[in-house]
Coordinates of C-alpha atoms and ligand atoms in Angstrom, one line a residue:
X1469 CA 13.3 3.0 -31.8
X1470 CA 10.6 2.5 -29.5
X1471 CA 9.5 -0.6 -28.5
X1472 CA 6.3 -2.2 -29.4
X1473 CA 4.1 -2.5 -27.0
X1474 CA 1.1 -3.4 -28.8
X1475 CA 0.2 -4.0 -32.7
X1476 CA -2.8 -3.9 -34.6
X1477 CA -3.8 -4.9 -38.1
X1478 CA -7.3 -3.0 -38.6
X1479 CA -9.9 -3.9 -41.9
X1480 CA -6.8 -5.1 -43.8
X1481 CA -7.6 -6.3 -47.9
X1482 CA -5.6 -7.5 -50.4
X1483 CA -7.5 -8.9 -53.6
X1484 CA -5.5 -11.3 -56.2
X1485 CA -6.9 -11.2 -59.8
X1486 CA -10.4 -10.7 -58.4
X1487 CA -10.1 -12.8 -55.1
X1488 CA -10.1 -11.7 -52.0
X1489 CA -6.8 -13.3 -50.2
X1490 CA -7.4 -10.9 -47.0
X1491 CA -11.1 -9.4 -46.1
X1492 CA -11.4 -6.4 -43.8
X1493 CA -9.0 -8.5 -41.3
X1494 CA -8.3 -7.3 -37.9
X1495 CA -5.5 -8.7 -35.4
X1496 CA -3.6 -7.1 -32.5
X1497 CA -0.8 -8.6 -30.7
X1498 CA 0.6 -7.5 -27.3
X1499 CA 3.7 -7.6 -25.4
X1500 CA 4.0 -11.2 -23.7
X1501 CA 1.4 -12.8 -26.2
X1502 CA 1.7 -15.7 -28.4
X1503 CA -1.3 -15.2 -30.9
X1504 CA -2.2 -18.4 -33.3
X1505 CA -2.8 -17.8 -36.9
X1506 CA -5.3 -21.0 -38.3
X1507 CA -6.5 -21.4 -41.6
X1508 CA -6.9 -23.9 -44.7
X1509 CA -4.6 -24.1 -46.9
X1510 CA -4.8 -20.8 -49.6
X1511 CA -6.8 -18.9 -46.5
X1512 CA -4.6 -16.0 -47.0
X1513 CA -2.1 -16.4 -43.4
X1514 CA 1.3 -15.7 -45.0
X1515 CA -0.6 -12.6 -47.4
X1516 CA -1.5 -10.6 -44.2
X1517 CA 2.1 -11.6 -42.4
X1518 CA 3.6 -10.5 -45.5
X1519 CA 1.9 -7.5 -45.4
X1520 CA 3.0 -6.9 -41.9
X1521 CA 6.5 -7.7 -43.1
X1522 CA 6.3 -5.1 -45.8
X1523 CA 6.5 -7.3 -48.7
X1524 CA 3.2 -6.6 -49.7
X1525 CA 1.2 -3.4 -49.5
X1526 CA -2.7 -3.6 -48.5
X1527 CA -5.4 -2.3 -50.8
X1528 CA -7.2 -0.9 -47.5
X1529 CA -6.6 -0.8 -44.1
X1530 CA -4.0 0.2 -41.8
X1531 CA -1.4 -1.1 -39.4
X1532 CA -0.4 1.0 -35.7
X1533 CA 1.9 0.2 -33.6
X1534 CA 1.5 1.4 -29.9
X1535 CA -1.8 2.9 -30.7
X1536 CA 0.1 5.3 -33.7
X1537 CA -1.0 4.9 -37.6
X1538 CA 2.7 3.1 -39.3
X1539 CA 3.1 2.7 -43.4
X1540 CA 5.3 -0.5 -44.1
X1541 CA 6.7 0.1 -47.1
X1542 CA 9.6 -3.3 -47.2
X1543 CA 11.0 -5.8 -45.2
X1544 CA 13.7 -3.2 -44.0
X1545 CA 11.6 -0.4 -42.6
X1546 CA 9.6 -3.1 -40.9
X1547 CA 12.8 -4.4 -38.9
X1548 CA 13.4 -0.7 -38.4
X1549 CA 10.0 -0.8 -36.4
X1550 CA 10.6 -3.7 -34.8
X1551 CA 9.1 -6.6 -36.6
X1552 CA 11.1 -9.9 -37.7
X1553 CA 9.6 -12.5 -39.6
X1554 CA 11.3 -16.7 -39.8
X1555 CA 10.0 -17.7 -43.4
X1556 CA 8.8 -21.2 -43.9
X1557 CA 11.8 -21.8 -46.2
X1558 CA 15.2 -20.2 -44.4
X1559 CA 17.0 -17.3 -46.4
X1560 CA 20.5 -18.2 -45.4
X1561 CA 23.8 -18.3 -47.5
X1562 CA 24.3 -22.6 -47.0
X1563 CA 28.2 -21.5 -47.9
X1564 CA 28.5 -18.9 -45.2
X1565 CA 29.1 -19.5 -41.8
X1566 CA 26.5 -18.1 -39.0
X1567 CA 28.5 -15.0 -37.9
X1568 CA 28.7 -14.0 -41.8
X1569 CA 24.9 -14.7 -42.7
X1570 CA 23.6 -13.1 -39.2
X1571 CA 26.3 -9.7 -40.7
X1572 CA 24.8 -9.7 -43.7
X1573 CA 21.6 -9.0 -42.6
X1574 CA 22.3 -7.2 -39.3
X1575 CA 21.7 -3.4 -39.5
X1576 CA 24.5 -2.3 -37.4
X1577 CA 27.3 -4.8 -38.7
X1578 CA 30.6 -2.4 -37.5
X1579 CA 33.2 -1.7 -39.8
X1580 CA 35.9 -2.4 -38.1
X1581 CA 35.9 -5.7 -36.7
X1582 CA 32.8 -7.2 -37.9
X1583 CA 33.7 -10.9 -36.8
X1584 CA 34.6 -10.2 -33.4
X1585 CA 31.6 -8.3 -32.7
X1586 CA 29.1 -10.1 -34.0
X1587 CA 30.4 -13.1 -32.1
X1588 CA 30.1 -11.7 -29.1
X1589 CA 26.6 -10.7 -29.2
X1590 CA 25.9 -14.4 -31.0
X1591 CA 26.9 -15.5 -27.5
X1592 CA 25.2 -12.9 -25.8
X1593 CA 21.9 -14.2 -27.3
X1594 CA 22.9 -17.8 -27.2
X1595 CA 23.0 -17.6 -23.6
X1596 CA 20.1 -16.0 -23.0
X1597 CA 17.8 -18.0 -24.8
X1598 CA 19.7 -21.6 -24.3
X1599 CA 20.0 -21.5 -28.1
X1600 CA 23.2 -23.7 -28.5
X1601 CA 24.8 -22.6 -31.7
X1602 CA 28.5 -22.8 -33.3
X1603 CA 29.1 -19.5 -34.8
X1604 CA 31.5 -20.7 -37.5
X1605 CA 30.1 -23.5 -38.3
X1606 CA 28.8 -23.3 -42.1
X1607 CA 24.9 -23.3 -42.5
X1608 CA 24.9 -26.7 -44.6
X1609 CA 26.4 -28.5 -41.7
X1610 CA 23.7 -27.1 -39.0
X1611 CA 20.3 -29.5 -38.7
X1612 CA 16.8 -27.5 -39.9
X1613 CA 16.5 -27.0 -36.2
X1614 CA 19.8 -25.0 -35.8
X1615 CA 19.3 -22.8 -39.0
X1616 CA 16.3 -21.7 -38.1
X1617 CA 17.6 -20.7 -34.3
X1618 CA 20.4 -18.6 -36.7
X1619 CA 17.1 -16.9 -38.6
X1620 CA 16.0 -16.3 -34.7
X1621 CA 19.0 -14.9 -33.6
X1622 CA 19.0 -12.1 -36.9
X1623 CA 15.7 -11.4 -35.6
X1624 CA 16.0 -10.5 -32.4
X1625 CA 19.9 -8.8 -33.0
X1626 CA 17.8 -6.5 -35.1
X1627 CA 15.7 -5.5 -31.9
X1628 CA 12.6 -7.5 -33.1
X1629 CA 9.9 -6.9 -30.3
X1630 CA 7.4 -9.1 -32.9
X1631 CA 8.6 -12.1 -34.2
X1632 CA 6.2 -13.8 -36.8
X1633 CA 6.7 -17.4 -37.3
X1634 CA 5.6 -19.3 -40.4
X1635 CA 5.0 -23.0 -40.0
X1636 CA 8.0 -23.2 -38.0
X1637 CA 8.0 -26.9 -36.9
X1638 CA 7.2 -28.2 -40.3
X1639 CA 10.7 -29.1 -41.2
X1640 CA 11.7 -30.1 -37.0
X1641 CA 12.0 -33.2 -35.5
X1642 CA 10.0 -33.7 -32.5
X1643 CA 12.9 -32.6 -30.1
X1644 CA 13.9 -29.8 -32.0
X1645 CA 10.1 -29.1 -31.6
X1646 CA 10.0 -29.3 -27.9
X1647 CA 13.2 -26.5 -28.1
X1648 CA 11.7 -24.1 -30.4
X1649 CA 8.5 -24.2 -28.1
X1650 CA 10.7 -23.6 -24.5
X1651 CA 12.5 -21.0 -26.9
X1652 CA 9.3 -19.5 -27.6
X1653 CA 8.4 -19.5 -24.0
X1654 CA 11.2 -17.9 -22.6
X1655 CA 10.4 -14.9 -25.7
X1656 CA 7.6 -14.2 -24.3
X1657 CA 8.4 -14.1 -20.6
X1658 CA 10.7 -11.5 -21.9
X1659 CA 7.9 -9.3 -23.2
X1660 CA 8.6 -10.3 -26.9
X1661 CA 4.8 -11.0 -29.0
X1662 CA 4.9 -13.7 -30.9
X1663 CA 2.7 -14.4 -34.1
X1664 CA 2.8 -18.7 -34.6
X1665 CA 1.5 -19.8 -38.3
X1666 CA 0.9 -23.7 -38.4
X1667 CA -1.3 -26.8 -39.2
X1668 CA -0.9 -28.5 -36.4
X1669 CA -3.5 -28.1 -33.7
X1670 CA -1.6 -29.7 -30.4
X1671 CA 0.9 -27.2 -31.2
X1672 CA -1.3 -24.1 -31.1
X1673 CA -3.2 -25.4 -28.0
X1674 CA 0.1 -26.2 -26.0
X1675 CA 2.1 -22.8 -27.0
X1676 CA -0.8 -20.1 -28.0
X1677 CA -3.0 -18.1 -25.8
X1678 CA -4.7 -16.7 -28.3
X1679 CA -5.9 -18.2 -31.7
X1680 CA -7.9 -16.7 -34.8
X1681 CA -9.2 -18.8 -37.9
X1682 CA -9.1 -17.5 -41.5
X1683 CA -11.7 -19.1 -44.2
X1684 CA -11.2 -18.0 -47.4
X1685 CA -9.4 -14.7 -46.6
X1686 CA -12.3 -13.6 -43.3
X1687 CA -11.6 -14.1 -39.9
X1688 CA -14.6 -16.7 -39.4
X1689 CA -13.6 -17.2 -35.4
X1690 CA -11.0 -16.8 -32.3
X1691 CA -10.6 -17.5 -29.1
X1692 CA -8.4 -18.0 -26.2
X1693 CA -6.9 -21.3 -26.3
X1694 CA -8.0 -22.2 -22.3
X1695 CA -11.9 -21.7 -23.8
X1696 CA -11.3 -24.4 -26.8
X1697 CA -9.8 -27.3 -27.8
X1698 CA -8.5 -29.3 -30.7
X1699 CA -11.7 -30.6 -32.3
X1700 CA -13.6 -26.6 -32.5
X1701 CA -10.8 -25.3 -33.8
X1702 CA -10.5 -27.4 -36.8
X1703 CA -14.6 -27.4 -37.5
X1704 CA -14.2 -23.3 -37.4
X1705 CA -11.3 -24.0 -39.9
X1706 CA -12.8 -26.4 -42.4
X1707 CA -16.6 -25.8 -41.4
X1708 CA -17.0 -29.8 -40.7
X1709 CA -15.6 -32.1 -38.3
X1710 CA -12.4 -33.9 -39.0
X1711 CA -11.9 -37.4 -38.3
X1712 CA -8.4 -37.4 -36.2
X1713 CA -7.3 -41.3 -36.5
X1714 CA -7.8 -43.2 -39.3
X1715 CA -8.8 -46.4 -39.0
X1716 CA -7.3 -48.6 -41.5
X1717 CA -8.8 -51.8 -42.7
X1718 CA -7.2 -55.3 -41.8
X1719 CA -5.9 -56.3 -45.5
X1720 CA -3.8 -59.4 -46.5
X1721 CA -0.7 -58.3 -48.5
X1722 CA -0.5 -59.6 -52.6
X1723 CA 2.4 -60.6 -54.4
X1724 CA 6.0 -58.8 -54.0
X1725 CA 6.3 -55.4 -55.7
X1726 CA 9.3 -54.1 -54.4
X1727 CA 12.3 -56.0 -53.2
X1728 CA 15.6 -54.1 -51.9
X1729 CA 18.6 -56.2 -51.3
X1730 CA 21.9 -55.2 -49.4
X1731 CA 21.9 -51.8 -50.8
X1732 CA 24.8 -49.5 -50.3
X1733 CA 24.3 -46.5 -51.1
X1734 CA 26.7 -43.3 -50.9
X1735 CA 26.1 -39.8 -49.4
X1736 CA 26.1 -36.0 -50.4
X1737 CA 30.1 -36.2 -49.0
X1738 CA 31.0 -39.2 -50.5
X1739 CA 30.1 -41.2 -46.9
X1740 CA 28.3 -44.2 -47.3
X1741 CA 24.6 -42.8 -46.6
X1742 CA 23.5 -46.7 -46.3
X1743 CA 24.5 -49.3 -44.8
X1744 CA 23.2 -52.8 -46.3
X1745 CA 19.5 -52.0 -46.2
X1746 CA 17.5 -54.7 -47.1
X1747 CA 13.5 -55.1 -47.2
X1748 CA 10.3 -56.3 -49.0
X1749 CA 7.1 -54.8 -50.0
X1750 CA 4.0 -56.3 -51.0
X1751 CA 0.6 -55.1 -52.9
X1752 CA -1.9 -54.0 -50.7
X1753 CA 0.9 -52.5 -48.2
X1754 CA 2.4 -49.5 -46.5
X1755 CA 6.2 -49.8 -45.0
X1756 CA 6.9 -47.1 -43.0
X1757 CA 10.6 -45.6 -42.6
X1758 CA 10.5 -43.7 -39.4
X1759 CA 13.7 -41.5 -38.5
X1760 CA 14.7 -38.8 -36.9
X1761 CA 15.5 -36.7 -40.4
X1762 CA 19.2 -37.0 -41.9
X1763 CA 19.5 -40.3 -41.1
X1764 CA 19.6 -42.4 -44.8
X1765 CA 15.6 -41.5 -45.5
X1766 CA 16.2 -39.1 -48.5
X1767 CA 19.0 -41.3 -49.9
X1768 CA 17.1 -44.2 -49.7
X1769 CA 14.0 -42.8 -51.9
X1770 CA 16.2 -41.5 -54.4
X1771 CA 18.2 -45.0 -55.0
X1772 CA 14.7 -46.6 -55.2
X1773 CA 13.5 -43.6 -57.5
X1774 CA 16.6 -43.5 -59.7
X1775 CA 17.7 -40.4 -58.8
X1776 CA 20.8 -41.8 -56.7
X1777 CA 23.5 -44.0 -57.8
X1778 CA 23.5 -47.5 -55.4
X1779 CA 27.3 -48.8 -55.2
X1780 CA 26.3 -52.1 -54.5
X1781 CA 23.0 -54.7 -54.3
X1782 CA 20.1 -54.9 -56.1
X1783 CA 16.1 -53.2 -56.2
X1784 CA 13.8 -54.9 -58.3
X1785 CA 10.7 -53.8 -59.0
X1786 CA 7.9 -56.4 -59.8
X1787 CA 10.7 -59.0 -60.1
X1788 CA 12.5 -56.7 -63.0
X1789 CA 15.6 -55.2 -61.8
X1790 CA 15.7 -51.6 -61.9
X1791 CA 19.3 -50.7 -59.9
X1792 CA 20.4 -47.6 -61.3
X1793 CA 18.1 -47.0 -64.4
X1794 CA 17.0 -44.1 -64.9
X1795 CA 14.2 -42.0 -63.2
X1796 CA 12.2 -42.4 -66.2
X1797 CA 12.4 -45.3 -67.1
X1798 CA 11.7 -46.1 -63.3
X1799 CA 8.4 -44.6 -63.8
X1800 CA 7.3 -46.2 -66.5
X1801 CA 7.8 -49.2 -64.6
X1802 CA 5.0 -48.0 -62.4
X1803 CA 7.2 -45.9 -59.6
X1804 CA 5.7 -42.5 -59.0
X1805 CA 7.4 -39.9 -55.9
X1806 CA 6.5 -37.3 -53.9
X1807 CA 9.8 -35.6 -53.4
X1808 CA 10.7 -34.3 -50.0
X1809 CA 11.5 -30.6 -51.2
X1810 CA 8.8 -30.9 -53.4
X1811 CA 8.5 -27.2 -54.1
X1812 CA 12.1 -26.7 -54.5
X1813 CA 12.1 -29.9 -56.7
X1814 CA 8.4 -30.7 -58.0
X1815 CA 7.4 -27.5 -59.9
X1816 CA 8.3 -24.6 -62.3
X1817 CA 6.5 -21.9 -61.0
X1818 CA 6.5 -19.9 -63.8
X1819 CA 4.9 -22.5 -65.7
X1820 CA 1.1 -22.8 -65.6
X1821 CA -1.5 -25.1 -63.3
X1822 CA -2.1 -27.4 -66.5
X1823 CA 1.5 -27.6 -67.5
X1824 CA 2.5 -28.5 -63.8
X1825 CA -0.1 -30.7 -63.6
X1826 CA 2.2 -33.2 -66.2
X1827 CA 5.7 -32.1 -65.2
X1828 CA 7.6 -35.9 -65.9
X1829 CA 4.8 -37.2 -67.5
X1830 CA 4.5 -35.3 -70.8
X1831 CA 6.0 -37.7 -72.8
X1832 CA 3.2 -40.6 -71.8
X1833 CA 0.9 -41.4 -75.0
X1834 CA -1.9 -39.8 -73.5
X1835 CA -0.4 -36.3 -72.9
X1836 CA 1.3 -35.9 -76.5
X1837 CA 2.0 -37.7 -79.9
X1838 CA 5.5 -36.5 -81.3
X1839 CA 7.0 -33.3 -81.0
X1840 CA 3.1 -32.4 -80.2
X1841 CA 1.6 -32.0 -76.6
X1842 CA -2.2 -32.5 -76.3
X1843 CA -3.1 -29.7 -74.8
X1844 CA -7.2 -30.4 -74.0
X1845 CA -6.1 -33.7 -72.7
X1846 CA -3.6 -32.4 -70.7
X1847 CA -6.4 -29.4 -69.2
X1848 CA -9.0 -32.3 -68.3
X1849 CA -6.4 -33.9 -66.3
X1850 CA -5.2 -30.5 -64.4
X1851 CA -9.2 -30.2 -63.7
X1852 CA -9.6 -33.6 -62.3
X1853 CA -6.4 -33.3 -59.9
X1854 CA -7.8 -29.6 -58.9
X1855 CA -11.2 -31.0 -58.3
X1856 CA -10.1 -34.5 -56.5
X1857 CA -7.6 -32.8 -54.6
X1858 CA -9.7 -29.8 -53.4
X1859 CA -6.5 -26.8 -55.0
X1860 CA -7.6 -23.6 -54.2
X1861 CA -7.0 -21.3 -57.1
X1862 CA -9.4 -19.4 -59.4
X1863 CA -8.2 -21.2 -63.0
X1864 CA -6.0 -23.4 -64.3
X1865 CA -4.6 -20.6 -67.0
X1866 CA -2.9 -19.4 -63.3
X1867 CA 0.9 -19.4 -62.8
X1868 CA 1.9 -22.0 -60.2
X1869 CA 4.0 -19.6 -58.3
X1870 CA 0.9 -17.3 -57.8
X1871 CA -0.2 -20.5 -55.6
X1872 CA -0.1 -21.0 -51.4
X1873 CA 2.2 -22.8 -50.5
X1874 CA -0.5 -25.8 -49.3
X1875 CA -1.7 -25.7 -52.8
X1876 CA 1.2 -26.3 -54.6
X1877 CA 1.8 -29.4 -52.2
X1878 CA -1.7 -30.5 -53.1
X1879 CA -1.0 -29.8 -56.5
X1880 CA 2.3 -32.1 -56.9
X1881 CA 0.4 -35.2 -54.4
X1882 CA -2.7 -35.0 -57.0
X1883 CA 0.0 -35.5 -59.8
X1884 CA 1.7 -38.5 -58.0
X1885 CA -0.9 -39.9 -56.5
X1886 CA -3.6 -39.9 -59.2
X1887 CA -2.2 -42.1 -61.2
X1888 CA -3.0 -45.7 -59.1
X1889 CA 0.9 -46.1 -59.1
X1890 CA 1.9 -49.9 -58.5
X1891 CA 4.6 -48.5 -55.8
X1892 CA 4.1 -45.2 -54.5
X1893 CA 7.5 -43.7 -52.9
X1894 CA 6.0 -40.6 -50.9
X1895 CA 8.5 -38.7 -48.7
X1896 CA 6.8 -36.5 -45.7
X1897 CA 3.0 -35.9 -47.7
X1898 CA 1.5 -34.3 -45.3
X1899 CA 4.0 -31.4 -44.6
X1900 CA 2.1 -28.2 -45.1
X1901 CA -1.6 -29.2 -45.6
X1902 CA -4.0 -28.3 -43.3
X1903 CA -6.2 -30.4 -41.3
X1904 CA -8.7 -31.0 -43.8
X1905 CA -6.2 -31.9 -46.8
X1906 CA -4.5 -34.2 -43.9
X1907 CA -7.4 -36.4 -43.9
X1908 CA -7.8 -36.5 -47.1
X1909 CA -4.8 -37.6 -48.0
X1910 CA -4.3 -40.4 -45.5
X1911 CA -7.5 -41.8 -46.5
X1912 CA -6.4 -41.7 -50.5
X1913 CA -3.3 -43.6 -49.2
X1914 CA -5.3 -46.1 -48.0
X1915 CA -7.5 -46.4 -50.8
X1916 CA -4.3 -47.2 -53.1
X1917 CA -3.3 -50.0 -50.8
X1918 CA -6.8 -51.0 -51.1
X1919 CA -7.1 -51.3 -54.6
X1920 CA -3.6 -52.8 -55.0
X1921 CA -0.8 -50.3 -54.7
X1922 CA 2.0 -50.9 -52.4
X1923 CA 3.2 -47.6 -51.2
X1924 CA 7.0 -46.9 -49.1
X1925 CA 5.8 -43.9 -46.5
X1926 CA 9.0 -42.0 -44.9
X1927 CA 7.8 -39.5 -42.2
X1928 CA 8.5 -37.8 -38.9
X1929 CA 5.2 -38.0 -37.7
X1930 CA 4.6 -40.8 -35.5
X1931 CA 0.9 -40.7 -34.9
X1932 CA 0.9 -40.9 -39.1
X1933 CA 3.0 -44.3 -39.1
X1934 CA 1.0 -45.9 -36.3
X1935 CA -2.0 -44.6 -38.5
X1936 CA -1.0 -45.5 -41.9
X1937 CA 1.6 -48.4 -41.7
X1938 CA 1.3 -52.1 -41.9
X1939 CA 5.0 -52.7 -41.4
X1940 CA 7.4 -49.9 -40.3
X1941 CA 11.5 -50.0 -40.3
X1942 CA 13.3 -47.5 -38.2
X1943 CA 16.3 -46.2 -39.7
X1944 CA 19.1 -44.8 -38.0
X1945 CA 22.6 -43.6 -39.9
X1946 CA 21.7 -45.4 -42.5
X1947 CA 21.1 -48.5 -40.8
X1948 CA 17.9 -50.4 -40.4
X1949 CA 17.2 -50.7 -36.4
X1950 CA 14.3 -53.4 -36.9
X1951 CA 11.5 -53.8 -38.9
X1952 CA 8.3 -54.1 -37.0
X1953 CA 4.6 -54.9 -37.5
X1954 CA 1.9 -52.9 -37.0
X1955 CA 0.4 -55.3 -33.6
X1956 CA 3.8 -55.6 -32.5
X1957 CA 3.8 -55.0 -29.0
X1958 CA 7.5 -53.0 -29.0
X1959 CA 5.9 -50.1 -31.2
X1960 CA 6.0 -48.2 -28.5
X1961 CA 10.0 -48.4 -28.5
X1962 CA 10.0 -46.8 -31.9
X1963 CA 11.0 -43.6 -30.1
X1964 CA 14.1 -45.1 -28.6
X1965 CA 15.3 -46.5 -31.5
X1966 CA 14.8 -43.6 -33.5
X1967 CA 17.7 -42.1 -31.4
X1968 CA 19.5 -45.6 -32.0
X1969 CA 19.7 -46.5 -28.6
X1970 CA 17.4 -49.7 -28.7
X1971 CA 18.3 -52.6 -31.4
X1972 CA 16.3 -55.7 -31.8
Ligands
ATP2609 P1 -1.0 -22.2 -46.9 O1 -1.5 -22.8 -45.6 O2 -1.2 -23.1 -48.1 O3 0.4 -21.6 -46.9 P2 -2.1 -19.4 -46.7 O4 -3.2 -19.3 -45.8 O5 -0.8 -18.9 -46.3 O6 -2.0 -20.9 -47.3 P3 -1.9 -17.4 -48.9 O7 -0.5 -17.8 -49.4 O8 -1.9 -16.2 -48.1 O9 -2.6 -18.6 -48.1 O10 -2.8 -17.3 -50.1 C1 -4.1 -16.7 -50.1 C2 -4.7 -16.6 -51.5 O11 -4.0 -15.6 -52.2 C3 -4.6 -17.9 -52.3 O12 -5.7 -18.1 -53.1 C4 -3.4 -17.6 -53.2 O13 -3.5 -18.3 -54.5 C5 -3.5 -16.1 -53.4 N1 -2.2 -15.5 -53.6 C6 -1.2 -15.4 -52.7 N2 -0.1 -14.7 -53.2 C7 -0.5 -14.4 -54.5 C8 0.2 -13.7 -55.6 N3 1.4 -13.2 -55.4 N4 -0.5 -13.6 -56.7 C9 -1.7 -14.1 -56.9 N5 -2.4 -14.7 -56.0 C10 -1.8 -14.9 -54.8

């Protein structure tokens, strides 16, 4: 096979029922270049890398590699020429070890001897590329970080010259972020070209050299990165400037909504997943739980949600106790969630917009009357959270699946967000939105404190807790670390303690 020197996408379309997801789009890619891909949400990025990957053909246009005309058929001949792609959501075996899920996909996995083999060139490529991996360790016990380094690895075993990355730090923590990027670096010192998907501008500018903007399936602009910065990029993305910091209003907090006391709660393995975690939340508030991920976050919003069983101590919502009743009847106590694997967890995709749009809340008064939904009702309401919340598709009759991935985010925040919940439990919203959506949301955050809500905000993202939170707890194995207000002065040890080397 010979190696790709240079690659280029030219007049690419691909139309959707009518819409045009990719317009006459050309790209090229050479050896040693890292080339940003920018975009809203829905403007048709992963349709042209999925065309590159072979899992969707073009209505027009053509691809060449090294200056000759190639037809991508699948994802297999498209290895075969050289191209790996690391999907947003991994496509390991989380039973198999990470010699056995790299063999399964590996196109020269030997018969005799598989194991051995593959291990050695696991360590071949771990030590090239720093990449730190156990090969038998099973894929549930590796962090998000690890797995996807295992999705690099079957890349590059398979001789991938391009490697096309798809939102790739979404799901990182902020060190696992600083490897992937000196990862990345060292790829492309090595002459490998790398393609880099994401919302997040400070990454493009620190790890592109190249960036190009898609609006509504056109390329609308690019640019080296040296020749722009941070604030062009996103006006060429959203076609307005975007406010960076939020600047929230100085509010007094209103009675208690939620109050957590000495809750022990057990993990996935049976391990206690909390330790004694105790805290207060008030009307007109946002308490942030910063953590590095892993560390008690999810198992604390599904005690609080109902989803979890709590061994011992008490939450009370409003004064009522709600310690382990169920989800529903949670709800209807005025708890709504934005699930952390919300499109694993939030949707069917088979179902339609409309029907999405009242998944867990079908059986409220307003959305059906006996064994009878009502469907008008239920359409309005879709329209209004498609509207408010800016979805991108071109009717509500449309599958969910048939959605990008943004949009389906959007789609499950409008339904948990719309509702003026009295506590708001919202795990990570902002993962996968574009800049534009970003904004939005933060500032409809702060609206429901303003008008009374009190809402519990986990996230990774610092600069969105400094933003956002009146009071922030940092949580490490499932302990609380401190609990901190937003003027107090040691805010700037949050990062220590995240790592749990600071107490107070
Ligand atoms: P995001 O940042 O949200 O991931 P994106 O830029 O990757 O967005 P795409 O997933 O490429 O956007 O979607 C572009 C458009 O094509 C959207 O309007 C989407 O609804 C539509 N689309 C994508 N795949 C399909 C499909 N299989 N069937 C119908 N429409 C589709």
């Amino acid at each position: 096979m010979e190696k790709i020197d240079r690659l280029e996408m030219k007049a690419i379309s691909k139309l959707f029922h009518g819409i045009h997801a990719n317009q006459n789009i050309n790209l090229s890619v050479e050896s040693g270049e890292i080339v940003g891909l920018l975009g809203e949400n829905g403007a048709g990025k992963t349709t042209l890398m999925n065309i590159l990957y072979g899992l969707y053909q073009p209505d027009s246009g053509q691809i060449k590699i090294n200056g000759k005309n190639v037809r991508i058929n699948n994802p297999v001949e498209s290895i075969r020429s050289g191209i790996g792609m690391v999907h947003q959501h991994f496509m390991l075996v989380q039973n198999h070890s990470v010699i056995e899920n790299i063999a399964l996909s590996y196109k020269n996995t030997p018969f005799f001897f598989p194991k051995i083999k593959i291990r050695k060139k696991v360590e071949q490529f771990s030590k090239k590329f720093d990449f730190h991996i156990d090969p038998d360790k099973k894929i549930w016990q590796l962090s998000a970080g690890e797995q996807q380094r295992v999705e690099i690895i079957k890349a590059l075993l398979n001789g991938a010259d391009l490697l096309i990355l798809d939102e790739p730090t979404s799901v990182l923590t902020p060190q696992e972020i600083k490897d992937l990027i000196s990862i990345l670096r060292q790829l492309k010192a090595k002459g490998h070209m790398i393609i880099f998907i994401s919302h997040k501008l400070d990454e493009i500018m620190e790890i592109c050299d190249r960036v190009i903007v898609l609006q509504k399936g056109k390329i609308v602009g690019s640019s080296n990165t040296k020749d722009t910065d941070k604030k062009s990029l996103a006006r060429m993305m959203v076609g307005r400037d975007i406010v960076f910091n939020t600047l929230k209003e100085k509010l007094s907090k209103g009675k208690k909504t939620l109050s957590v006391e000495n809750i022990n709660v057990p993990g996935d393995k049976g391990l206690l997943a909390l330790k004694n975690i105790s805290f207060e939340l008030f009307k007109n508030e946002i308490f942030g739980i910063a953590g590095v991920s892993g560390n008690g976050q999810r198992e604390l919003a599904e005690a609080i949600t109902g989803i979890r069983p709590i061994s011992s101590g008490k939450v009370k919502v409003n004064g009522k106790d709600i310690t382990n009743k169920s989800a529903r009847h949670i709800y209807d106590n005025g708890v709504s969630h934005v699930p952390e694997e919300r499109i694993r967890f939030g949707i069917a995709p088979g179902l339609f917009l409309y029907d999405n749009a009242i998944l867990k809340q079908h059986h409220l008064k307003k959305f059906s009357k006996g064994y009878f939904l009502k469907y008008r009702r239920i359409k309005n309401h879709a329209k209004t959270i498609i509207n408010k919340f800016k979805v991108s598709t071109h009717s509500i009759n449309n599958q969910t699946r048939n959605l990008s991935g943004g949009n389906i985010q959007k789609l499950i925040l409008g339904r948990g967000v719309s509702e003026q919940p009295q506590l708001l439990v919202a795990s990570h919203p902002t993962y996968g939105l574009d800049v534009g959506a970003t904004e939005f949301l933060r500032n409809h955050l702060l609206e429901l404190r303003k008008q009374g809500s009190a809402v519990l905000l986990f996230s990774e993202d610092l600069e969105e807790i400094f933003e956002l939170c009146d009071r922030v707890a940092v949580i490490f194995e499932g302990e609380f670390m401190a609990i901190l207000d937003s003027d107090d002065k040691r805010f700037s040890d949050i990062g220590l303690m995240m790592a749990g080397s600071k107490r107070i």
